[in-house]
Structure formats: C-alpha cells, structure tokens
XYZ file of C-alpha atoms in Angstrom:
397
model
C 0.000 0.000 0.000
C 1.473 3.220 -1.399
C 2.156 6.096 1.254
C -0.868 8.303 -0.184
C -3.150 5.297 0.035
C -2.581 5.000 3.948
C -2.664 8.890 4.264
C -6.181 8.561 2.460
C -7.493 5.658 4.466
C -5.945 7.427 7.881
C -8.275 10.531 6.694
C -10.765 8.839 5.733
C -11.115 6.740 8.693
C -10.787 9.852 11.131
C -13.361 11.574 9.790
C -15.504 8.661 10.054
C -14.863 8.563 13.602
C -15.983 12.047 13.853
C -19.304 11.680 11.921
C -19.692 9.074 14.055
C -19.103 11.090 17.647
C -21.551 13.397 16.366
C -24.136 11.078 16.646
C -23.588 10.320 20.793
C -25.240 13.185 22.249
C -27.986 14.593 20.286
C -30.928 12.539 21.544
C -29.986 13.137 25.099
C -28.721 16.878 24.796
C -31.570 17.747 22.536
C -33.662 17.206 25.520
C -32.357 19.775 28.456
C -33.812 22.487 26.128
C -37.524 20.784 25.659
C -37.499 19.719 29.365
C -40.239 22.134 30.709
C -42.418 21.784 27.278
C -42.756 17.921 27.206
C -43.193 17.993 31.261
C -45.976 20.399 30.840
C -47.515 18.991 27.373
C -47.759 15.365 28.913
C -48.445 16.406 32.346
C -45.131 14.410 33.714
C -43.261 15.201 37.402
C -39.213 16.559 37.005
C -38.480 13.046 37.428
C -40.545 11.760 34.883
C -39.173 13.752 32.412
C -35.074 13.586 33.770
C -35.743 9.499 32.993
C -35.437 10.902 29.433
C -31.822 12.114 29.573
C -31.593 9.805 32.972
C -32.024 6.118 30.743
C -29.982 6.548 27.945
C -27.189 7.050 30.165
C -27.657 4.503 32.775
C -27.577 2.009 29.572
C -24.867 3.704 28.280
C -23.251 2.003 31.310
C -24.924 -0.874 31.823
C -24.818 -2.212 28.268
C -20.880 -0.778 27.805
C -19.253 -4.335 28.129
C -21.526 -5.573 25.143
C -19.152 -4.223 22.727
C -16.182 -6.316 22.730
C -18.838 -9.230 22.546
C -20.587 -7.626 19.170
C -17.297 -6.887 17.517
C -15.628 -10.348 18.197
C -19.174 -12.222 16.991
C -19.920 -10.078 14.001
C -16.795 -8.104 13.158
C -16.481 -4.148 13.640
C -18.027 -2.949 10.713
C -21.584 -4.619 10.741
C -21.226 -3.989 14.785
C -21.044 -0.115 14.008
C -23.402 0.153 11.197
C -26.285 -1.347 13.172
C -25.355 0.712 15.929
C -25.531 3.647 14.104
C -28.867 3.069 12.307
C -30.569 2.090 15.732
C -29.380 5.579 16.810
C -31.304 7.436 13.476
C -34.505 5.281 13.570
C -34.997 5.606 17.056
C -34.159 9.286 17.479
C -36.853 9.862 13.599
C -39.324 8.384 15.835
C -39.848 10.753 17.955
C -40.843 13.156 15.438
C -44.095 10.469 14.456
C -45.285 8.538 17.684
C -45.764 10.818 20.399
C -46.205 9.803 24.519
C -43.913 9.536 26.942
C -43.556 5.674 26.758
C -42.049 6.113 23.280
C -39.678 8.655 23.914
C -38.399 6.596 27.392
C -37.989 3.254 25.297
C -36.440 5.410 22.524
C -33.707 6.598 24.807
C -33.274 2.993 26.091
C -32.131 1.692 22.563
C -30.210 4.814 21.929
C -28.569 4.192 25.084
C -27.735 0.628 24.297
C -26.418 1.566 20.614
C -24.051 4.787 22.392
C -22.642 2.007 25.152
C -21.890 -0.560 22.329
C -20.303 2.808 20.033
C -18.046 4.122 22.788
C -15.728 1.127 23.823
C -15.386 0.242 19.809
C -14.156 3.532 19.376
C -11.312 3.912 22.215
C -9.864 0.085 20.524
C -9.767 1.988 16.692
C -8.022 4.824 18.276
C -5.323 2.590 20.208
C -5.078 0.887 17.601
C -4.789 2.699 14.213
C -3.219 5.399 16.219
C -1.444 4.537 19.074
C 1.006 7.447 18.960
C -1.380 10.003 18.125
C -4.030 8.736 20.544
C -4.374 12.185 22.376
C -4.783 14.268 18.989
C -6.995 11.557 17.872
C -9.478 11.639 20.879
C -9.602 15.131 20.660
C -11.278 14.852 17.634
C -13.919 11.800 18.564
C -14.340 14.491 21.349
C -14.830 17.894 19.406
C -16.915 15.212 17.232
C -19.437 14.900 20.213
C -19.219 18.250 21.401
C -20.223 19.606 18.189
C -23.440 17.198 17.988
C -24.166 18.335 22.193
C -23.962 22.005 20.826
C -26.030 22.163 17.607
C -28.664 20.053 19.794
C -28.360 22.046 22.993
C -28.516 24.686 21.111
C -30.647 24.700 17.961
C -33.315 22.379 19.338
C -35.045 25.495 20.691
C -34.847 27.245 17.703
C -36.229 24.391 15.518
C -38.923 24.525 19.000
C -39.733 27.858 18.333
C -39.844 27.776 14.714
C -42.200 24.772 14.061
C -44.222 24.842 17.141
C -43.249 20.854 17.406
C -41.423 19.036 20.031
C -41.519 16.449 18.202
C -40.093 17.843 14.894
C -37.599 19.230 17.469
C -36.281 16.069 18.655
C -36.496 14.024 15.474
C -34.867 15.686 13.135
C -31.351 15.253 14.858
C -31.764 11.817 12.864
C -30.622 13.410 9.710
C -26.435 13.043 11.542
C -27.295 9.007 11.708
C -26.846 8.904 8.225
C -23.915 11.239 7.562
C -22.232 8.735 10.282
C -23.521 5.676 8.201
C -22.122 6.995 4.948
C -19.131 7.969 6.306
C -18.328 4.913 8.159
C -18.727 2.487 4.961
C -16.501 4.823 3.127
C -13.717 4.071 5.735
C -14.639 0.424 6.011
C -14.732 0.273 2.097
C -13.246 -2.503 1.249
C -12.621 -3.804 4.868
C -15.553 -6.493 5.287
C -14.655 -7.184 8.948
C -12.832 -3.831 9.805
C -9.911 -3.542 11.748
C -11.163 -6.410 14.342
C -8.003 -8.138 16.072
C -7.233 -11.881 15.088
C -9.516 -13.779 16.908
C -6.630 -16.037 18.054
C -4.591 -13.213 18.782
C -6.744 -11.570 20.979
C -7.707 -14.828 22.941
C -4.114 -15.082 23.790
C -3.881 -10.975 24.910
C -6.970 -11.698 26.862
C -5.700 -14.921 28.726
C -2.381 -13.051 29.718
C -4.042 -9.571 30.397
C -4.833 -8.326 33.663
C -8.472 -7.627 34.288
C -9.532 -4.028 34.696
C -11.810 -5.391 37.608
C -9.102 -5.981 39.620
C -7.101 -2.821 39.744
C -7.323 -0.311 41.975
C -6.668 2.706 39.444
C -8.771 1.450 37.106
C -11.679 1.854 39.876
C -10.342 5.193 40.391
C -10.625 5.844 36.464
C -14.229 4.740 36.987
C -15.468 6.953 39.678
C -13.743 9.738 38.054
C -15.606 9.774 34.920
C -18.944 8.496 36.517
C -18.399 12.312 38.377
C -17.373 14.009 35.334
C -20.493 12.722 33.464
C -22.469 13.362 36.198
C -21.470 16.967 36.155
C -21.654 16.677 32.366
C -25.726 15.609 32.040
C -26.710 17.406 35.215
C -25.689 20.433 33.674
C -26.703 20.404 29.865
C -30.445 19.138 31.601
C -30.936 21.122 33.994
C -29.222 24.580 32.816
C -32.375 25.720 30.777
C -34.842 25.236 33.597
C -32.496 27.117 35.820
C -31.832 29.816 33.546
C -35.712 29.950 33.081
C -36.124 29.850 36.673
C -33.990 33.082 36.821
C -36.221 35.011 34.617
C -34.667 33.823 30.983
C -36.835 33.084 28.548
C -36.532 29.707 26.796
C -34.716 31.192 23.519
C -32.274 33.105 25.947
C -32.192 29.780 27.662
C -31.380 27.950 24.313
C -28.561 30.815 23.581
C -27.095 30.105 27.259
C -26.688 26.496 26.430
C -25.042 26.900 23.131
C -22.678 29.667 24.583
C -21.488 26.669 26.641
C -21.349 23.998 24.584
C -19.809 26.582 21.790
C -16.800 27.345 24.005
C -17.141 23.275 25.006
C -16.569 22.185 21.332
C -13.024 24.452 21.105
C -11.838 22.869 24.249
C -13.187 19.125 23.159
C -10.147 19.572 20.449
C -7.939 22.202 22.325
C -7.053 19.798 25.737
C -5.851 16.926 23.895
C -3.442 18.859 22.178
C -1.961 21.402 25.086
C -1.957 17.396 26.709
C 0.368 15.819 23.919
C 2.264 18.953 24.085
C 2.558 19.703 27.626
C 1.453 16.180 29.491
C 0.684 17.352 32.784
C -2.284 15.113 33.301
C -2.811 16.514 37.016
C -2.026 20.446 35.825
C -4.898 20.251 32.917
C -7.220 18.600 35.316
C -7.104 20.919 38.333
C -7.509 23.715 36.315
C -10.627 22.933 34.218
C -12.076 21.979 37.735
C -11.335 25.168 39.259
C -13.227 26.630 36.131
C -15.736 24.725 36.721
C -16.531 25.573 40.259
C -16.269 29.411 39.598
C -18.820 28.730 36.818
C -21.490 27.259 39.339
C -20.929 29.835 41.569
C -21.658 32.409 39.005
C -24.903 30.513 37.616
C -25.742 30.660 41.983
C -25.812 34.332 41.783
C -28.946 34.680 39.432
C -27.284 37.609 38.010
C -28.337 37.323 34.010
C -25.208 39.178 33.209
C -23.029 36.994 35.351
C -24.522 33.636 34.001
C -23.732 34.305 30.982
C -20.138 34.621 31.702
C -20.552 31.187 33.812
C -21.719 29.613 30.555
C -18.874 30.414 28.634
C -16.499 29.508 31.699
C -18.215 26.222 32.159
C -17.071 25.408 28.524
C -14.423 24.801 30.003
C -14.519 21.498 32.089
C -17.585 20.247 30.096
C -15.234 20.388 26.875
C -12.234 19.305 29.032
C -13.103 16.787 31.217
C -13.987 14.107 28.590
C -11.364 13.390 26.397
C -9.210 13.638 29.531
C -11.211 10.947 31.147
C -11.106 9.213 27.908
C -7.169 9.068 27.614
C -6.920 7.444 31.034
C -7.472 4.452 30.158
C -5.583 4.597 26.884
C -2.613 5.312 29.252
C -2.411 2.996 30.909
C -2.805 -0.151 28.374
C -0.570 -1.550 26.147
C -3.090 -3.017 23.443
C -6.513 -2.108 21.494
C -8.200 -5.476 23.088
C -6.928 -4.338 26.796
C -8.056 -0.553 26.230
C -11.476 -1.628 24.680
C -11.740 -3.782 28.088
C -10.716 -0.570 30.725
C -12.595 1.520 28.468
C -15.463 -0.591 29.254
C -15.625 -1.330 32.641
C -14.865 2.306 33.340
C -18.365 3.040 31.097
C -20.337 0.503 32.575
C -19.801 1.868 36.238
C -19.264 5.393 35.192
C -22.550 5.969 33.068
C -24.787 4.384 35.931
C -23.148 6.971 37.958
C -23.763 9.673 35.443
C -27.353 9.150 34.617
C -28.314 8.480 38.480
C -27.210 11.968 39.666
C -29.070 14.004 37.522
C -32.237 11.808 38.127
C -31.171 12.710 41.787
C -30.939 16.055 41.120
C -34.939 15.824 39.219
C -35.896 14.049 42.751
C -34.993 16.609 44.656
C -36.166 19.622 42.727
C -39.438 17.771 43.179
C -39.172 18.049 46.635
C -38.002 21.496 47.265
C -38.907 23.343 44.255
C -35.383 25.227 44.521
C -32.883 25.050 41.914
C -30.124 26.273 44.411
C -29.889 22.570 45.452
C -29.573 21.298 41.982
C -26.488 23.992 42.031
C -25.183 22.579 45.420
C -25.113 18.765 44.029
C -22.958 20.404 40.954
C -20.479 21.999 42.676
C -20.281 18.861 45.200
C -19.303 17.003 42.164
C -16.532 19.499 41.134
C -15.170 19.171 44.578
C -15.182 15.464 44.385
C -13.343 15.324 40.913
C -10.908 17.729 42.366
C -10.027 15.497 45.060
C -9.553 12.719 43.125
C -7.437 14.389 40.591
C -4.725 13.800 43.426
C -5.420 10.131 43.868
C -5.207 9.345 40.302
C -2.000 11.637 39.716
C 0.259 12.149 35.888
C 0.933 9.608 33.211
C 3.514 6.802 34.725
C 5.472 6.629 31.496
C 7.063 3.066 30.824
C-alpha cells in the first residue's frame, strides 16, 4: 500500500470517527432544552421527564461491556453500522409517535447503541493510532461536542420555529446517516474492519490483567462516573435554571449553546496542550477550578453573570472528557486491553452519570429550589478535584 493510500485511508477513517461522535449526544442533549415543554404537554413530574436524559445514560453504562462481545461475533463494521442506524430510527421516531412511553424506550435503545459505540471507538483509536491517541481523541471528542452544541442549542430554535417538540427532537436523525455513509466509506473494502485476530486476541486476553481488579482502574471509573455526572446534570438542567432566573426559553437555548460553543473548542484544544505539555494533574485541576467558579456564578442569578458562567463552564464540560477518555488509553498496552478498561470504566461510570441528575430531578421535586440542583454540581466538582490527586500524571514506561 502506497504512502498516499494510507494517508487517504488514515483521513478517511478519522473523519468517520468524527461523523460518528456526532451522533452520541444529540438525543440526550436535545432534551435539556424541551425539558419544561414535554413535562408540561404530557403532564409528567421533574423526574418523569429527567428518565429521558436519565435512561440513555444509565444504559450507556450498563450495556458498555456488550461491545467487545458484538465486535468479536460479528466483526467491527456490521457492529457499528447497526449501531448507528438504531441511533437514526430511534431518534426519527420521535418526530411520528408521540407519549412519553415512546420517547423513554427510545432513549433505552439509543442508550444501548451509544454504550456498544463508545468502547469500539477507544480500541480503533489505540489501535490505528497509538502514537497520536491524544490528537486523535480530541477529535472523537470535538466530534461529540459539536453534535451536544447544535442540539443544545438549535433544538429550541427548531422549537420555536415549528411549534413541534416532536419535529424538534427528530430531526437530529438526519447526523445518523452522515455517520452511516461515512463509516462504509472508511470500512470500504474492509468487510470485517480492523477487528483483532480472533486467536490473537484470545491469547492478549488470557495473559491480560483484568480491569476489575485494579485499583486505578476503579479510580478511572469513579472519576468519569463524576465528570459525566457533572456533564448531564448540567446540559439538563441549565435551561430550567436559567428559566427559573427570569430567561426566557430562547435566551435559555442561547445560554446552552454559549457553553457547549466554548465546550466544542476545548473538546479539540485539551488533547493537544496534553500531547504537548502532558501534565495530566495540571490540565485537570484547572478545568475543575473553572468549573466551580462557573457554578458559583450561575448561583448568583445575576443574568449578566450567568452568561459569563456559561462560557467559563465550557471549560470542564469540553475538558473533562477526552481527559477521562485518555486514562485508560494510558495505561494499556493493546486495542483489546483498552477496549476492556474503556469498558468497565463506562459501565460503572454511566450508571453513575445518569443516576445523579435523576437525583438532582428528585430533589427539585421536593423542594422546588434550583439552588440545590447547584449545590449537588459543585459537590461534584469538589469530588473530581479530590480525586485528581489520587489518580495523579501519566507513569510513562
């Protein structure tokens, strides 16, 4: 294979895994903007509605180990292309079938098909670029940060445009099949995809050490169960606060894509200050300390200082994941061993990230008061900060 050929198929096969990021956040962000519209249209309770954004996640972890299962049985590329379509069908029927039962088991499938994406993407990273893995994430990152912001942000618009929820939600579909198109264009050619030897992966898994049984991988766990935590908790509930403050829902919409506009620049920018300067502890300190003056700005009410928390909490929510990513990418040696920490740190860590902001709808429920919903964020930053010291730099071999 000539050198142009394998610059082609390396291009072709990142941008694939970029159409393909897009498609991991829409049909949960897409919801934080509608959350006060669909509780009051079908006459749900805050936590009826949070199951929405709180479902897909939870299955996101729960269903996290079933993708080094898939790709083993039936090869990487079928694998991902089912995925994928799952992820458009289900999110285009929203815009036809209406209730709340559809949209719940909607987000349960999406869930499944984002836990079985994830894992599949972290082992094509490690291994098609090991030494580039940083730059690489960045862009599956910037990938999903752009689909978070155009959803966060433009599903109000479409909202206010079309006077349908449901035309609001749905037509995030259309990204499903740029992913599709893109993905067979990389796979062209590639019938089973860059799947490991079935023998040789046997052996890697017979000799490797399981992910279960180490203590940092436990720490990598809790640490990005925390970060999505923060993650969901904010991109659901930062409309209804902002709302709550006296925004309307447009301004509301505008607040969230502030964030998530600034979150798309650091989705790409953090992986590369981290190849450059890899001061794993540094990076992660400061985007927490961002993160916690951001909260306390959204705590004053003040519209004028919100709006500068938005664009500081850009920050961590563009930081924070492709940080988490990498940690288990640093500490593995091959694609079949990263696919397995990257798993078992999803599993436990999306549970942990859908539960809290299904806390957080349980307790707004209660009290009516959002400045609890603040106090459970900023409990998370603290958390993640602490941690940060427990889970230290890169040990370099």
């Amino acid at each position: 294979m000539s050198k142009e050929t394998k610059k082609w198929n390396s291009i072709l096969l990142i941008f694939s895994i970029f159409s393909i990021a897009i498609n991991m956040r829409p049909a949960i962000t897409s919801i934080g903007p509608m959350l006060e519209t669909i509780r009051e249209q079908l006459s749900l309770s805050n936590a009826q509605v949070s199951l929405l954004t709180a479902v897909p996640v939870i299955c996101m972890g729960i269903f996290a180990t079933l993708a080094p299962l898939l790709n083993r049985k039936f090869g990487l590329l079928r694998t991902m292309a089912v995925m994928i379509t799952l992820i458009g069908v289900m999110t285009a029927l929203r815009g036809f079938i209406s209730g709340f039962i559809v949209l719940v088991v909607t987000a349960f499938i999406i869930g499944i098909a984002i836990a079985v994406v994830g894992p599949l993407l972290s082992a094509m990273i490690k291994q098609y670029f090991p030494d580039k893995a940083a730059s690489v994430i960045g862009i599956y990152s910037f990938g999903m940060g752009v689909g978070s912001a155009a959803s966060a942000g433009l599903t109000a618009v479409f909202f206010d445009t079309t006077g349908s929820y449901f035309f609001a939600l749905s037509i995030w579909s259309i990204l499903a099949l740029i992913g599709l198109v893109a993905w067979f264009l990389a796979m062209k050619g590639q019938m089973e995809g860059p799947q490991i030897n079935s023998v040789k992966a046997t052996s890697q898994r017979n000799k490797m050490k399981s992910p279960w049984k180490s203590r940092k991988a436990w720490l990598f766990l809790l640490f990005f169960g925390l970060q999505s935590s923060a993650f969901f908790s904010i991109i659901t509930w930062l409309a209804p606060i902002a709302t709550s403050s006296g925004l309307t829902l447009l301004q509301a919409g505008t607040l969230l894509s502030i964030m998530t506009t600034v979150q798309i620049f650091f989705n790409i920018l953090l992986p590369l200050l981290m190849e450059r300067f890899p001061a794993r502890k540094f990076w992660l300190l400061l985007i927490l300390v961002a993160g916690m003056l951001a909260v306390v700005l959204f705590w004053t009410g003040v519209h004028s200082l919100m709006w500068v928390g938005a664009f500081i909490m850009g920050i961590p929510l563009g930081g924070l994941f492709p940080i988490a990513l990498l940690l288990p990418l640093d500490e593995t040696e091959t694609a079949e061993e990263a696919s397995s920490w990257t798993a078992m740190m999803q599993t436990g860590g999306f549970i942990i990230g859908g539960l809290l902001p299904l806390l957080i709808a349980l307790v707004f429920d209660w009290t009516a008061n959002h400045q609890y919903t603040l106090a459970i964020i900023m409990l998370l930053y603290v958390m993640m900060f602490v941690l940060t010291f427990l889970i230290g730099n890169k040990k370099y071999r």
